[in-house]
């Protein structure tokens, strides 16, 4: 079974609109962390936002927020006021326990339209 | 602070050859991990090093091996290259609790 599921292979969004990228996860470990990374066509993997399993509040970083619904095992990324530079591949990822093994989803390719 | 740097950026090898990829960790980080990202896929965990020892491995054969040095830099070695080894190889450093910081990757092409 997949541990990280991203059901949207691609999305097209008009510039300045908000966009939600979906992510569901599966783990039996009570301690885990959820990440979102952005990968432009250049290939670099850029860290965007992190949510710990014990964090009470949803994480926010500038225009990025993580809609964490623990009971549903969902960790959607919300980008407010999208910009042309947001066009990239977005990966949801999970770390279980305390090590650096990260499990990635298959990604969502986001296209921002002018 | 310096980020994670990888070398070389691109590499072309022939099937059966051996390759070494290099990574310098971000300062203050003591773990390094390597990921393989095939075209159109998410990165797959290869292995992780902490205090110069491998302490976690994904589903990769033994011909994928690595080293971590006292200065926390690292190498990924791949022997007997196969065509399917063509991918972007990403190095990431961390502290075991912080988010991983990735390098720009090495794109390996095996012909």
PDB file of C-alpha atoms in Angstrom:
ATOM      1  CA  UNK A   1       0.000   0.000   0.000  1.00  0.00           C
ATOM      2  CA  UNK A   2       1.203   3.471  -0.796  1.00  0.00           C
ATOM      3  CA  UNK A   3       2.225   5.496   2.218  1.00  0.00           C
ATOM      4  CA  UNK A   4       1.799   8.847   0.500  1.00  0.00           C
ATOM      5  CA  UNK A   5      -0.933   9.407  -2.072  1.00  0.00           C
ATOM      6  CA  UNK A   6      -1.209  12.447  -4.274  1.00  0.00           C
ATOM      7  CA  UNK A   7      -4.244  12.028  -6.483  1.00  0.00           C
ATOM      8  CA  UNK A   8      -3.734  15.063  -8.733  1.00  0.00           C
ATOM      9  CA  UNK A   9      -1.088  14.363 -11.393  1.00  0.00           C
ATOM     10  CA  UNK A  10      -1.501  17.870 -12.790  1.00  0.00           C
ATOM     11  CA  UNK A  11      -3.341  21.096 -12.049  1.00  0.00           C
ATOM     12  CA  UNK A  12      -3.896  24.333 -13.937  1.00  0.00           C
ATOM     13  CA  UNK A  13      -4.653  27.422 -11.876  1.00  0.00           C
ATOM     14  CA  UNK A  14      -5.127  31.052 -12.803  1.00  0.00           C
ATOM     15  CA  UNK A  15      -2.544  33.457 -11.405  1.00  0.00           C
ATOM     16  CA  UNK A  16      -3.528  35.084  -8.077  1.00  0.00           C
ATOM     17  CA  UNK A  17      -6.004  32.332  -7.241  1.00  0.00           C
ATOM     18  CA  UNK A  18      -5.552  30.054  -4.234  1.00  0.00           C
ATOM     19  CA  UNK A  19      -4.735  26.428  -4.908  1.00  0.00           C
ATOM     20  CA  UNK A  20      -5.011  23.294  -2.795  1.00  0.00           C
ATOM     21  CA  UNK A  21      -2.797  20.282  -3.466  1.00  0.00           C
ATOM     22  CA  UNK A  22      -4.098  17.068  -1.964  1.00  0.00           C
ATOM     23  CA  UNK A  23      -2.116  14.548   0.052  1.00  0.00           C
ATOM     24  CA  UNK A  24      -3.170  11.576   2.122  1.00  0.00           C
ATOM     25  CA  UNK A  25      -0.841   9.386   4.102  1.00  0.00           C
ATOM     26  CA  UNK A  26      -0.803   6.065   5.849  1.00  0.00           C
ATOM     27  CA  UNK A  27       1.185   5.208   8.948  1.00  0.00           C
ATOM     28  CA  UNK A  28       0.748   3.358  12.220  1.00  0.00           C
ATOM     29  CA  UNK A  29       3.607   5.232  13.885  1.00  0.00           C
ATOM     30  CA  UNK A  30       2.225   7.840  16.337  1.00  0.00           C
ATOM     31  CA  UNK A  31       5.270  10.046  15.740  1.00  0.00           C
ATOM     32  CA  UNK A  32       5.688  11.265  12.200  1.00  0.00           C
ATOM     33  CA  UNK A  33       6.340  14.378  10.206  1.00  0.00           C
ATOM     34  CA  UNK A  34       4.794  15.599   7.009  1.00  0.00           C
ATOM     35  CA  UNK A  35       6.564  17.756   4.452  1.00  0.00           C
ATOM     36  CA  UNK A  36       5.898  19.535   1.244  1.00  0.00           C
ATOM     37  CA  UNK A  37       8.673  20.127  -1.244  1.00  0.00           C
ATOM     38  CA  UNK A  38       8.694  22.096  -4.482  1.00  0.00           C
ATOM     39  CA  UNK A  39      10.781  20.930  -7.414  1.00  0.00           C
ATOM     40  CA  UNK A  40      11.190  23.367 -10.320  1.00  0.00           C
ATOM     41  CA  UNK A  41      12.355  22.104 -13.689  1.00  0.00           C
ATOM     42  CA  UNK A  42      15.944  22.769 -12.603  1.00  0.00           C
ATOM     43  CA  UNK A  43      15.670  19.741 -10.305  1.00  0.00           C
ATOM     44  CA  UNK A  44      16.421  21.231  -6.917  1.00  0.00           C
ATOM     45  CA  UNK A  45      14.149  20.083  -4.102  1.00  0.00           C
ATOM     46  CA  UNK A  46      12.984  23.108  -2.113  1.00  0.00           C
ATOM     47  CA  UNK A  47      11.542  22.624   1.370  1.00  0.00           C
ATOM     48  CA  UNK A  48       8.264  24.515   1.822  1.00  0.00           C
ATOM     49  CA  UNK A  49       6.527  23.511   5.025  1.00  0.00           C
ATOM     50  CA  UNK A  50       6.536  20.938   7.823  1.00  0.00           C
ATOM     51  CA  UNK A  51       3.842  19.550  10.132  1.00  0.00           C
ATOM     52  CA  UNK A  52       4.618  17.292  13.071  1.00  0.00           C
ATOM     53  CA  UNK A  53       2.093  14.683  14.132  1.00  0.00           C
ATOM     54  CA  UNK A  54       1.824  16.208  17.609  1.00  0.00           C
ATOM     55  CA  UNK A  55       1.541  19.791  16.447  1.00  0.00           C
ATOM     56  CA  UNK A  56      -1.765  21.253  17.550  1.00  0.00           C
ATOM     57  CA  UNK A  57      -1.944  24.005  14.977  1.00  0.00           C
ATOM     58  CA  UNK A  58      -1.694  23.880  11.211  1.00  0.00           C
ATOM     59  CA  UNK A  59       1.687  24.965   9.923  1.00  0.00           C
ATOM     60  CA  UNK A  60       2.007  28.181   7.932  1.00  0.00           C
ATOM     61  CA  UNK A  61       4.974  29.648   6.054  1.00  0.00           C
ATOM     62  CA  UNK A  62       4.222  32.839   4.189  1.00  0.00           C
ATOM     63  CA  UNK A  63       1.846  32.019   1.347  1.00  0.00           C
ATOM     64  CA  UNK A  64       1.953  28.309   2.199  1.00  0.00           C
ATOM     65  CA  UNK A  65      -0.239  26.623   4.754  1.00  0.00           C
ATOM     66  CA  UNK A  66      -0.769  22.990   5.547  1.00  0.00           C
ATOM     67  CA  UNK A  67      -4.328  21.826   6.189  1.00  0.00           C
ATOM     68  CA  UNK A  68      -3.626  18.960   8.594  1.00  0.00           C
ATOM     69  CA  UNK A  69      -6.560  16.663   9.324  1.00  0.00           C
ATOM     70  CA  UNK A  70      -5.114  13.915  11.475  1.00  0.00           C
ATOM     71  CA  UNK A  71      -8.225  11.739  11.729  1.00  0.00           C
ATOM     72  CA  UNK A  72      -8.538  11.722   7.947  1.00  0.00           C
ATOM     73  CA  UNK A  73      -4.767  11.289   7.515  1.00  0.00           C
ATOM     74  CA  UNK A  74      -4.733  14.216   5.183  1.00  0.00           C
ATOM     75  CA  UNK A  75      -2.109  16.966   4.784  1.00  0.00           C
ATOM     76  CA  UNK A  76      -3.131  19.269   1.972  1.00  0.00           C
ATOM     77  CA  UNK A  77      -0.950  22.166   0.885  1.00  0.00           C
ATOM     78  CA  UNK A  78      -2.671  25.478   0.321  1.00  0.00           C
ATOM     79  CA  UNK A  79      -0.935  28.181  -1.686  1.00  0.00           C
ATOM     80  CA  UNK A  80      -2.614  31.556  -1.428  1.00  0.00           C
ATOM     81  CA  UNK A  81      -2.402  34.147  -4.187  1.00  0.00           C
ATOM     82  CA  UNK A  82      -0.549  31.937  -6.646  1.00  0.00           C
ATOM     83  CA  UNK A  83       2.270  33.383  -8.737  1.00  0.00           C
ATOM     84  CA  UNK A  84       3.777  32.362 -12.073  1.00  0.00           C
ATOM     85  CA  UNK A  85       6.893  31.247 -10.210  1.00  0.00           C
ATOM     86  CA  UNK A  86       4.836  28.669  -8.353  1.00  0.00           C
ATOM     87  CA  UNK A  87       4.718  26.526 -11.490  1.00  0.00           C
ATOM     88  CA  UNK A  88       6.617  23.388 -10.510  1.00  0.00           C
ATOM     89  CA  UNK A  89       6.285  19.836  -9.277  1.00  0.00           C
ATOM     90  CA  UNK A  90       5.086  19.539  -5.688  1.00  0.00           C
ATOM     91  CA  UNK A  91       5.804  16.539  -3.512  1.00  0.00           C
ATOM     92  CA  UNK A  92       4.156  15.528  -0.273  1.00  0.00           C
ATOM     93  CA  UNK A  93       6.421  13.436   1.929  1.00  0.00           C
ATOM     94  CA  UNK A  94       6.439  11.731   5.304  1.00  0.00           C
ATOM     95  CA  UNK A  95       9.043  10.793   7.865  1.00  0.00           C
ATOM     96  CA  UNK A  96       8.246   8.146  10.475  1.00  0.00           C
ATOM     97  CA  UNK A  97      10.013   8.182  13.820  1.00  0.00           C
ATOM     98  CA  UNK A  98      13.344   9.944  14.134  1.00  0.00           C
ATOM     99  CA  UNK A  99      15.429   9.354  11.069  1.00  0.00           C
ATOM    100  CA  UNK A 100      15.942  10.914   7.712  1.00  0.00           C
ATOM    101  CA  UNK A 101      14.172   8.319   5.584  1.00  0.00           C
ATOM    102  CA  UNK A 102      11.535  10.304   3.782  1.00  0.00           C
ATOM    103  CA  UNK A 103       8.803   8.666   1.745  1.00  0.00           C
ATOM    104  CA  UNK A 104       7.634  10.762  -1.152  1.00  0.00           C
ATOM    105  CA  UNK A 105       4.417  10.771  -3.086  1.00  0.00           C
ATOM    106  CA  UNK A 106       4.385  10.765  -6.877  1.00  0.00           C
ATOM    107  CA  UNK A 107       3.908  14.493  -7.023  1.00  0.00           C
ATOM    108  CA  UNK A 108       1.516  17.014  -8.526  1.00  0.00           C
ATOM    109  CA  UNK A 109       2.603  19.204 -11.408  1.00  0.00           C
ATOM    110  CA  UNK A 110       1.191  22.680 -10.899  1.00  0.00           C
ATOM    111  CA  UNK A 111       0.836  25.089 -13.810  1.00  0.00           C
ATOM    112  CA  UNK A 112       0.033  28.733 -13.034  1.00  0.00           C
ATOM    113  CA  UNK A 113      -1.638  30.490 -15.956  1.00  0.00           C
ATOM    114  CA  UNK A 114      -1.153  34.244 -16.575  1.00  0.00           C
TER     115      UNK A 114
ATOM    116  CA  UNK B   1      25.223  28.995   6.405  1.00  0.00           C
ATOM    117  CA  UNK B   2      26.287  26.957   3.408  1.00  0.00           C
ATOM    118  CA  UNK B   3      23.710  24.729   1.766  1.00  0.00           C
ATOM    119  CA  UNK B   4      24.003  21.208   0.424  1.00  0.00           C
ATOM    120  CA  UNK B   5      26.232  21.020  -2.630  1.00  0.00           C
ATOM    121  CA  UNK B   6      26.577  18.107  -5.045  1.00  0.00           C
ATOM    122  CA  UNK B   7      29.054  17.309  -7.771  1.00  0.00           C
ATOM    123  CA  UNK B   8      29.127  16.770 -10.609  1.00  0.00           C
ATOM    124  CA  UNK B   9      25.944  18.305 -11.997  1.00  0.00           C
ATOM    125  CA  UNK B  10      25.700  15.924 -14.921  1.00  0.00           C
ATOM    126  CA  UNK B  11      27.415  12.666 -15.728  1.00  0.00           C
ATOM    127  CA  UNK B  12      27.297  10.210 -18.601  1.00  0.00           C
ATOM    128  CA  UNK B  13      28.515   6.661 -18.053  1.00  0.00           C
ATOM    129  CA  UNK B  14      28.442   3.396 -19.946  1.00  0.00           C
ATOM    130  CA  UNK B  15      26.654   0.290 -18.739  1.00  0.00           C
ATOM    131  CA  UNK B  16      28.928  -1.791 -16.519  1.00  0.00           C
ATOM    132  CA  UNK B  17      31.038   1.133 -15.362  1.00  0.00           C
ATOM    133  CA  UNK B  18      31.305   2.476 -11.841  1.00  0.00           C
ATOM    134  CA  UNK B  19      30.420   5.998 -10.687  1.00  0.00           C
ATOM    135  CA  UNK B  20      31.051   8.144  -7.606  1.00  0.00           C
ATOM    136  CA  UNK B  21      28.826  11.062  -6.718  1.00  0.00           C
ATOM    137  CA  UNK B  22      29.782  13.585  -4.063  1.00  0.00           C
ATOM    138  CA  UNK B  23      27.900  15.693  -1.559  1.00  0.00           C
ATOM    139  CA  UNK B  24      28.800  18.329   1.002  1.00  0.00           C
ATOM    140  CA  UNK B  25      26.297  18.592   3.816  1.00  0.00           C
ATOM    141  CA  UNK B  26      24.835  21.778   5.156  1.00  0.00           C
ATOM    142  CA  UNK B  27      26.831  23.059   8.112  1.00  0.00           C
ATOM    143  CA  UNK B  28      25.489  21.877  11.449  1.00  0.00           C
ATOM    144  CA  UNK B  29      23.880  18.767   9.948  1.00  0.00           C
ATOM    145  CA  UNK B  30      25.127  15.352  11.006  1.00  0.00           C
ATOM    146  CA  UNK B  31      23.094  13.000   8.839  1.00  0.00           C
ATOM    147  CA  UNK B  32      23.256  12.567   5.113  1.00  0.00           C
ATOM    148  CA  UNK B  33      20.906  10.578   2.946  1.00  0.00           C
ATOM    149  CA  UNK B  34      20.741   9.783  -0.742  1.00  0.00           C
ATOM    150  CA  UNK B  35      17.724   9.528  -2.986  1.00  0.00           C
ATOM    151  CA  UNK B  36      17.208   8.329  -6.539  1.00  0.00           C
ATOM    152  CA  UNK B  37      14.605  10.103  -8.624  1.00  0.00           C
ATOM    153  CA  UNK B  38      13.669   8.487 -11.905  1.00  0.00           C
ATOM    154  CA  UNK B  39      12.049  10.657 -14.544  1.00  0.00           C
ATOM    155  CA  UNK B  40       8.463  11.521 -13.625  1.00  0.00           C
ATOM    156  CA  UNK B  41       8.655   9.886 -10.204  1.00  0.00           C
ATOM    157  CA  UNK B  42       9.114  10.960  -6.633  1.00  0.00           C
ATOM    158  CA  UNK B  43      12.515  10.435  -5.005  1.00  0.00           C
ATOM    159  CA  UNK B  44      13.228   6.987  -3.586  1.00  0.00           C
ATOM    160  CA  UNK B  45      15.318   6.577  -0.429  1.00  0.00           C
ATOM    161  CA  UNK B  46      18.617   4.776  -1.037  1.00  0.00           C
ATOM    162  CA  UNK B  47      20.334   4.995   2.352  1.00  0.00           C
ATOM    163  CA  UNK B  48      21.257   7.254   5.235  1.00  0.00           C
ATOM    164  CA  UNK B  49      24.514   7.814   7.089  1.00  0.00           C
ATOM    165  CA  UNK B  50      25.031   9.024  10.621  1.00  0.00           C
ATOM    166  CA  UNK B  51      28.408   9.250  12.323  1.00  0.00           C
ATOM    167  CA  UNK B  52      30.048   7.639   9.304  1.00  0.00           C
ATOM    168  CA  UNK B  53      27.897   4.516   9.479  1.00  0.00           C
ATOM    169  CA  UNK B  54      24.970   3.434   7.379  1.00  0.00           C
ATOM    170  CA  UNK B  55      21.886   3.378   9.594  1.00  0.00           C
ATOM    171  CA  UNK B  56      19.038   2.934   7.174  1.00  0.00           C
ATOM    172  CA  UNK B  57      18.670   1.528   3.688  1.00  0.00           C
ATOM    173  CA  UNK B  58      15.923   1.421   1.127  1.00  0.00           C
ATOM    174  CA  UNK B  59      15.225  -1.272  -1.434  1.00  0.00           C
ATOM    175  CA  UNK B  60      18.456  -0.921  -3.404  1.00  0.00           C
ATOM    176  CA  UNK B  61      20.994  -3.649  -4.207  1.00  0.00           C
ATOM    177  CA  UNK B  62      24.455  -3.791  -2.580  1.00  0.00           C
ATOM    178  CA  UNK B  63      26.102  -2.329  -5.671  1.00  0.00           C
ATOM    179  CA  UNK B  64      24.807   0.978  -4.295  1.00  0.00           C
ATOM    180  CA  UNK B  65      27.167   1.908  -1.482  1.00  0.00           C
ATOM    181  CA  UNK B  66      28.205   5.029   0.321  1.00  0.00           C
ATOM    182  CA  UNK B  67      30.571   6.750   2.663  1.00  0.00           C
ATOM    183  CA  UNK B  68      30.264   9.586   5.128  1.00  0.00           C
ATOM    184  CA  UNK B  69      33.414  11.404   6.161  1.00  0.00           C
ATOM    185  CA  UNK B  70      34.252  13.096   9.500  1.00  0.00           C
ATOM    186  CA  UNK B  71      33.428  16.481   7.986  1.00  0.00           C
ATOM    187  CA  UNK B  72      29.969  15.062   7.156  1.00  0.00           C
ATOM    188  CA  UNK B  73      30.571  15.101   3.415  1.00  0.00           C
ATOM    189  CA  UNK B  74      29.463  11.966   1.624  1.00  0.00           C
ATOM    190  CA  UNK B  75      29.885   9.815  -1.452  1.00  0.00           C
ATOM    191  CA  UNK B  76      27.473   7.577  -3.309  1.00  0.00           C
ATOM    192  CA  UNK B  77      29.102   4.784  -5.294  1.00  0.00           C
ATOM    193  CA  UNK B  78      27.299   2.689  -7.840  1.00  0.00           C
ATOM    194  CA  UNK B  79      29.026  -0.341  -9.360  1.00  0.00           C
ATOM    195  CA  UNK B  80      28.137  -2.285 -12.502  1.00  0.00           C
ATOM    196  CA  UNK B  81      25.896   0.467 -13.824  1.00  0.00           C
ATOM    197  CA  UNK B  82      22.656  -0.532 -15.502  1.00  0.00           C
ATOM    198  CA  UNK B  83      20.501   1.474 -17.879  1.00  0.00           C
ATOM    199  CA  UNK B  84      17.810   1.777 -15.172  1.00  0.00           C
ATOM    200  CA  UNK B  85      20.282   3.593 -12.950  1.00  0.00           C
ATOM    201  CA  UNK B  86      19.777   6.657 -15.134  1.00  0.00           C
ATOM    202  CA  UNK B  87      18.166   9.165 -12.788  1.00  0.00           C
ATOM    203  CA  UNK B  88      18.595  12.310 -10.758  1.00  0.00           C
ATOM    204  CA  UNK B  89      20.497  11.524  -7.558  1.00  0.00           C
ATOM    205  CA  UNK B  90      19.714  13.796  -4.666  1.00  0.00           C
ATOM    206  CA  UNK B  91      21.720  14.201  -1.510  1.00  0.00           C
ATOM    207  CA  UNK B  92      20.061  15.570   1.605  1.00  0.00           C
ATOM    208  CA  UNK B  93      21.410  16.525   5.001  1.00  0.00           C
ATOM    209  CA  UNK B  94      19.639  16.901   8.301  1.00  0.00           C
ATOM    210  CA  UNK B  95      19.777  16.403  12.028  1.00  0.00           C
ATOM    211  CA  UNK B  96      17.283  13.573  12.368  1.00  0.00           C
ATOM    212  CA  UNK B  97      14.511  15.888  13.488  1.00  0.00           C
ATOM    213  CA  UNK B  98      14.752  18.899  11.215  1.00  0.00           C
ATOM    214  CA  UNK B  99      13.402  19.037   7.661  1.00  0.00           C
ATOM    215  CA  UNK B 100      15.845  17.657   5.144  1.00  0.00           C
ATOM    216  CA  UNK B 101      17.700  20.102   2.957  1.00  0.00           C
ATOM    217  CA  UNK B 102      18.487  18.825  -0.507  1.00  0.00           C
ATOM    218  CA  UNK B 103      21.231  19.595  -2.968  1.00  0.00           C
ATOM    219  CA  UNK B 104      20.577  20.371  -6.621  1.00  0.00           C
ATOM    220  CA  UNK B 105      21.252  16.799  -7.606  1.00  0.00           C
ATOM    221  CA  UNK B 106      23.461  14.945 -10.045  1.00  0.00           C
ATOM    222  CA  UNK B 107      21.810  13.807 -13.242  1.00  0.00           C
ATOM    223  CA  UNK B 108      23.296  10.462 -14.241  1.00  0.00           C
ATOM    224  CA  UNK B 109      22.778   9.043 -17.711  1.00  0.00           C
ATOM    225  CA  UNK B 110      23.807   5.456 -18.390  1.00  0.00           C
ATOM    226  CA  UNK B 111      24.163   4.496 -22.044  1.00  0.00           C
TER     227      UNK B 111
END
